[in-house]
Amino acid sequence: AQSVTQLDSQVPVFEEAPVELRCNYSSSVSVYLFWYVQYPNQGLQLLLKYLSGSTLVESINGFEAEFNKSQTSFHLRKPSVHISDTAEYFCAVSDQAPGGGYQKVTFGIGTKLQVIP
Amino acid sequence: KAGVTQTPRYLIKTRGQQVTLSCSPISGHRSVSWYQQTPGQGLQFLFEYFSETQRNKGNFPGRFSGRQFSNSRSEMNVSTLELGDSALYLCASSQTGQFNSPLHFGNGTRLTVT
């Protein structure tokens, strides 16, 4: 069965410092990878996605993630965080369910990013 | 386009009761999925519907059920509520339900069972 591991449940970081949120997955087939962000009292929002092509993908608010097939990782990074980045971040893997035709999405447990002023 | 709308936002029920949650997907989205989110378990997949058919189901007891209507709106029902059913229930829609299609989430319904 597919699994997604987010190694850190909480990551405190000072404002304007860099951050890396780690994500590893296990899958023997081609997968699509996503990072979602959840702000308090809200649902999840898509942050960025890797479907194919360049292994480095970027979001509009300065986050980036790199797909590393050999290490089965999709770590999320930002060179300088802001207070507004405080949220919970979820890594997700999507592949075809057995028999094909539809997606099966597995989420990691989430990493809470706390930006300290 | 309007986003995914879930109603109600908050619910308080007592053990043994049943509850129905509603989800309206983004216009044109035909796939609707439901997730249960709890602090200890993260997001757990409940089920997915496409064109009124349940295509995939997670490992939840039969007390959890759902359906999708011809306009793609979906409902989920939980019968004989237990304390452990307290959670944030999230609905997500996607355009095709294919594995390269991102999910668009609503803000959830927070269910508290007392």
Tab-separated table of C-alpha atoms in Angstrom:
chain	number	residue	atom	x	y	z
A	1	ALA	CA	0.000	0.000	0.000
A	2	GLN	CA	1.098	3.510	-0.718
A	3	SER	CA	2.321	5.594	2.208
A	4	VAL	CA	3.473	9.158	2.774
A	5	THR	CA	5.832	10.073	5.587
A	6	GLN	CA	6.231	13.582	6.882
A	7	LEU	CA	9.118	13.295	9.245
A	8	ASP	CA	8.434	16.383	11.348
A	9	SER	CA	5.116	16.993	13.065
A	10	GLN	CA	6.096	20.533	14.076
A	11	VAL	CA	8.715	22.897	12.753
A	12	PRO	CA	9.384	26.187	14.562
A	13	VAL	CA	11.419	28.697	12.591
A	14	PHE	CA	12.249	32.373	13.003
A	15	GLU	CA	10.823	34.897	10.576
A	16	GLU	CA	13.008	35.434	7.480
A	17	ALA	CA	14.879	32.169	8.097
A	18	PRO	CA	14.824	29.326	5.563
A	19	VAL	CA	12.720	26.216	6.114
A	20	GLU	CA	12.487	22.700	4.723
A	21	LEU	CA	9.513	20.417	5.327
A	22	ARG	CA	10.314	16.833	4.515
A	23	CYS	CA	8.152	14.335	2.677
A	24	ASN	CA	8.944	10.798	1.590
A	25	TYR	CA	6.620	8.429	-0.173
A	26	SER	CA	6.562	4.783	-1.102
A	27	SER	CA	5.216	3.720	-4.435
A	28	SER	CA	6.299	1.362	-7.145
A	29	VAL	CA	4.398	3.119	-9.937
A	30	SER	CA	4.330	6.574	-11.415
A	31	VAL	CA	2.852	9.063	-9.020
A	32	TYR	CA	1.797	12.647	-8.915
A	33	LEU	CA	2.845	14.678	-5.896
A	34	PHE	CA	1.185	17.586	-4.175
A	35	TRP	CA	1.669	19.914	-1.255
A	36	TYR	CA	-1.399	21.389	0.373
A	37	VAL	CA	-1.583	24.081	3.063
A	38	GLN	CA	-4.230	24.419	5.734
A	39	TYR	CA	-4.749	27.666	7.634
A	40	PRO	CA	-6.685	27.617	10.935
A	41	ASN	CA	-10.387	26.884	10.569
A	42	GLN	CA	-10.093	26.346	6.844
A	43	GLY	CA	-9.883	23.477	4.401
A	44	LEU	CA	-6.775	22.521	2.482
A	45	GLN	CA	-5.512	24.608	-0.411
A	46	LEU	CA	-3.246	23.397	-3.177
A	47	LEU	CA	0.224	24.909	-2.781
A	48	LEU	CA	2.069	23.215	-5.627
A	49	LYS	CA	2.116	20.033	-7.648
A	50	TYR	CA	4.488	17.812	-9.583
A	51	LEU	CA	2.929	16.035	-12.505
A	52	SER	CA	5.798	15.682	-14.989
A	53	GLY	CA	8.654	17.617	-16.547
A	54	SER	CA	10.995	19.713	-14.434
A	55	THR	CA	11.599	18.164	-11.053
A	56	LEU	CA	11.638	21.572	-9.368
A	57	VAL	CA	8.224	23.158	-8.979
A	58	GLU	CA	7.352	26.529	-7.486
A	59	SER	CA	4.346	28.188	-5.925
A	60	ILE	CA	3.270	31.795	-6.311
A	61	ASN	CA	4.191	32.660	-2.710
A	62	GLY	CA	7.828	31.594	-2.794
A	63	PHE	CA	7.673	27.917	-1.856
A	64	GLU	CA	9.375	25.308	-3.987
A	65	ALA	CA	9.589	21.528	-3.948
A	66	GLU	CA	11.898	19.126	-5.702
A	67	PHE	CA	10.863	15.680	-6.868
A	68	ASN	CA	13.627	13.161	-6.272
A	69	LYS	CA	12.653	9.800	-7.707
A	70	SER	CA	15.702	7.909	-6.475
A	71	GLN	CA	15.112	9.038	-2.906
A	72	THR	CA	11.305	8.977	-3.244
A	73	SER	CA	11.158	12.428	-1.719
A	74	PHE	CA	9.307	15.663	-2.383
A	75	HIS	CA	10.631	18.112	0.199
A	76	LEU	CA	9.126	21.594	0.468
A	77	ARG	CA	11.418	24.602	0.920
A	78	LYS	CA	11.222	28.336	1.290
A	79	PRO	CA	14.322	30.551	1.526
A	80	SER	CA	12.721	33.162	3.811
A	81	VAL	CA	9.500	32.575	5.747
A	82	HIS	CA	6.916	35.125	6.849
A	83	ILE	CA	4.525	35.161	9.768
A	84	SER	CA	1.710	34.524	7.311
A	85	ASP	CA	3.256	31.156	6.410
A	86	THR	CA	2.235	29.783	9.797
A	87	ALA	CA	-0.047	26.886	8.898
A	88	GLU	CA	-0.137	23.121	8.568
A	89	TYR	CA	1.365	21.605	5.438
A	90	PHE	CA	0.341	18.279	3.954
A	91	CYS	CA	2.207	16.225	1.422
A	92	ALA	CA	0.026	14.025	-0.802
A	93	VAL	CA	0.616	11.330	-3.369
A	94	SER	CA	-1.847	10.483	-6.089
A	95	ASP	CA	-1.780	7.422	-8.275
A	96	GLN	CA	-4.254	5.249	-10.056
A	97	ALA	CA	-6.311	2.917	-7.959
A	98	PRO	CA	-6.029	-0.807	-8.773
A	99	GLY	CA	-7.928	-1.394	-11.970
A	100	GLY	CA	-7.254	2.144	-13.094
A	101	GLY	CA	-9.658	4.896	-13.976
A	102	TYR	CA	-9.584	7.022	-10.886
A	103	GLN	CA	-7.241	8.532	-8.430
A	104	LYS	CA	-6.231	7.320	-5.036
A	105	VAL	CA	-4.814	10.089	-2.885
A	106	THR	CA	-2.803	9.409	0.246
A	107	PHE	CA	-1.939	12.236	2.603
A	108	GLY	CA	0.877	12.569	5.078
A	109	ILE	CA	0.125	13.275	8.718
A	110	GLY	CA	0.936	16.970	8.265
A	111	THR	CA	3.668	19.326	9.491
A	112	LYS	CA	2.784	22.387	11.529
A	113	LEU	CA	4.996	25.290	10.577
A	114	GLN	CA	5.225	27.912	13.301
A	115	VAL	CA	6.955	31.120	12.282
A	116	ILE	CA	8.348	32.992	15.266
A	117	PRO	CA	8.601	36.795	15.069
B	1	LYS	CA	-16.137	30.346	-9.825
B	2	ALA	CA	-17.450	29.629	-6.389
B	3	GLY	CA	-15.387	27.227	-4.345
B	4	VAL	CA	-16.440	24.035	-2.628
B	5	THR	CA	-19.211	24.748	-0.148
B	6	GLN	CA	-19.845	22.608	2.892
B	7	THR	CA	-22.789	22.976	5.230
B	8	PRO	CA	-23.156	23.270	8.099
B	9	ARG	CA	-19.810	24.564	9.414
B	10	TYR	CA	-20.397	23.290	12.914
B	11	LEU	CA	-22.533	20.539	14.396
B	12	ILE	CA	-22.997	19.268	17.920
B	13	LYS	CA	-24.699	15.911	18.303
B	14	THR	CA	-25.083	13.354	21.050
B	15	ARG	CA	-24.078	9.721	20.940
B	16	GLY	CA	-26.507	7.498	19.078
B	17	GLN	CA	-27.872	10.249	16.862
B	18	GLN	CA	-27.303	10.462	13.142
B	19	VAL	CA	-26.027	13.356	11.060
B	20	THR	CA	-26.023	14.420	7.420
B	21	LEU	CA	-23.362	16.691	5.963
B	22	SER	CA	-23.654	18.431	2.623
B	23	CYS	CA	-21.116	19.385	-0.030
B	24	SER	CA	-21.527	21.424	-3.203
B	25	PRO	CA	-18.514	21.021	-5.523
B	26	ILE	CA	-17.047	23.584	-7.855
B	27	SER	CA	-19.232	23.981	-10.906
B	28	GLY	CA	-18.180	21.453	-13.556
B	29	HIS	CA	-16.397	19.162	-11.118
B	30	ARG	CA	-17.795	15.659	-11.259
B	31	SER	CA	-15.703	13.931	-8.606
B	32	VAL	CA	-16.377	14.444	-4.904
B	33	SER	CA	-14.320	12.904	-2.123
B	34	TRP	CA	-14.824	12.949	1.627
B	35	TYR	CA	-12.126	12.910	4.300
B	36	GLN	CA	-12.143	12.743	8.073
B	37	GLN	CA	-9.483	14.866	9.753
B	38	THR	CA	-8.470	14.322	13.364
B	39	PRO	CA	-5.365	15.540	15.227
B	40	GLY	CA	-3.941	12.068	15.741
B	41	GLN	CA	-4.838	10.438	12.431
B	42	GLY	CA	-4.470	13.228	9.899
B	43	LEU	CA	-6.690	12.941	6.828
B	44	GLN	CA	-8.420	9.621	6.408
B	45	PHE	CA	-10.201	8.878	3.136
B	46	LEU	CA	-13.869	8.026	3.454
B	47	PHE	CA	-15.186	7.647	-0.090
B	48	GLU	CA	-15.219	9.124	-3.584
B	49	TYR	CA	-18.125	9.627	-5.944
B	50	PHE	CA	-18.169	10.301	-9.657
B	51	SER	CA	-21.349	10.755	-11.669
B	52	GLU	CA	-23.476	9.453	-8.794
B	53	THR	CA	-21.407	6.259	-8.441
B	54	GLN	CA	-19.199	5.402	-5.496
B	55	ARG	CA	-15.877	4.418	-7.029
B	56	ASN	CA	-13.683	4.089	-3.985
B	57	LYS	CA	-14.188	3.584	-0.276
B	58	GLY	CA	-11.884	3.849	2.694
B	59	ASN	CA	-11.714	1.665	5.776
B	60	PHE	CA	-14.624	3.031	7.736
B	61	PRO	CA	-17.548	1.124	9.241
B	62	GLY	CA	-20.871	0.900	7.469
B	63	ARG	CA	-22.237	3.655	9.714
B	64	PHE	CA	-20.559	6.042	7.301
B	65	SER	CA	-22.339	6.351	3.992
B	66	GLY	CA	-22.705	8.853	1.228
B	67	ARG	CA	-24.328	9.640	-2.041
B	68	GLN	CA	-24.002	11.980	-4.964
B	69	PHE	CA	-26.811	13.637	-6.848
B	70	SER	CA	-27.149	14.306	-10.555
B	71	ASN	CA	-25.948	17.895	-10.061
B	72	SER	CA	-22.745	16.512	-8.420
B	73	ARG	CA	-23.735	17.711	-4.961
B	74	SER	CA	-22.916	15.141	-2.336
B	75	GLU	CA	-24.036	14.208	1.134
B	76	MET	CA	-22.500	11.983	3.730
B	77	ASN	CA	-24.360	10.411	6.584
B	78	VAL	CA	-23.124	9.021	9.861
B	79	SER	CA	-25.543	6.925	11.865
B	80	THR	CA	-25.353	5.874	15.495
B	81	LEU	CA	-22.763	8.489	16.325
B	82	GLU	CA	-19.874	7.623	18.631
B	83	LEU	CA	-17.588	9.950	20.572
B	84	GLY	CA	-14.737	8.981	18.249
B	85	ASP	CA	-16.609	10.399	15.281
B	86	SER	CA	-15.806	13.905	16.492
B	87	ALA	CA	-13.681	15.362	13.724
B	88	LEU	CA	-13.434	17.847	10.906
B	89	TYR	CA	-15.086	16.370	7.819
B	90	LEU	CA	-13.678	17.706	4.587
B	91	CYS	CA	-15.170	17.467	1.157
B	92	ALA	CA	-13.008	17.864	-1.935
B	93	SER	CA	-13.920	18.072	-5.590
B	94	SER	CA	-11.839	17.556	-8.685
B	95	GLN	CA	-12.640	18.116	-12.299
B	96	THR	CA	-12.083	14.606	-13.556
B	97	GLY	CA	-11.168	12.463	-10.580
B	98	GLN	CA	-8.126	11.319	-12.537
B	99	PHE	CA	-4.851	10.938	-10.680
B	100	ASN	CA	-3.339	14.092	-12.129
B	101	SER	CA	-6.267	16.223	-11.021
B	102	PRO	CA	-5.719	18.332	-7.865
B	103	LEU	CA	-8.301	18.308	-5.122
B	104	HIS	CA	-10.196	21.468	-4.175
B	105	PHE	CA	-11.335	21.424	-0.563
B	106	GLY	CA	-14.186	23.065	1.270
B	107	ASN	CA	-13.724	24.586	4.715
B	108	GLY	CA	-15.155	21.514	6.369
B	109	THR	CA	-17.851	20.643	8.854
B	110	ARG	CA	-16.662	20.343	12.423
B	111	LEU	CA	-18.671	17.636	14.142
B	112	THR	CA	-18.623	17.322	17.912
B	113	VAL	CA	-20.236	14.282	19.472
B	114	THR	CA	-21.044	14.517	23.192
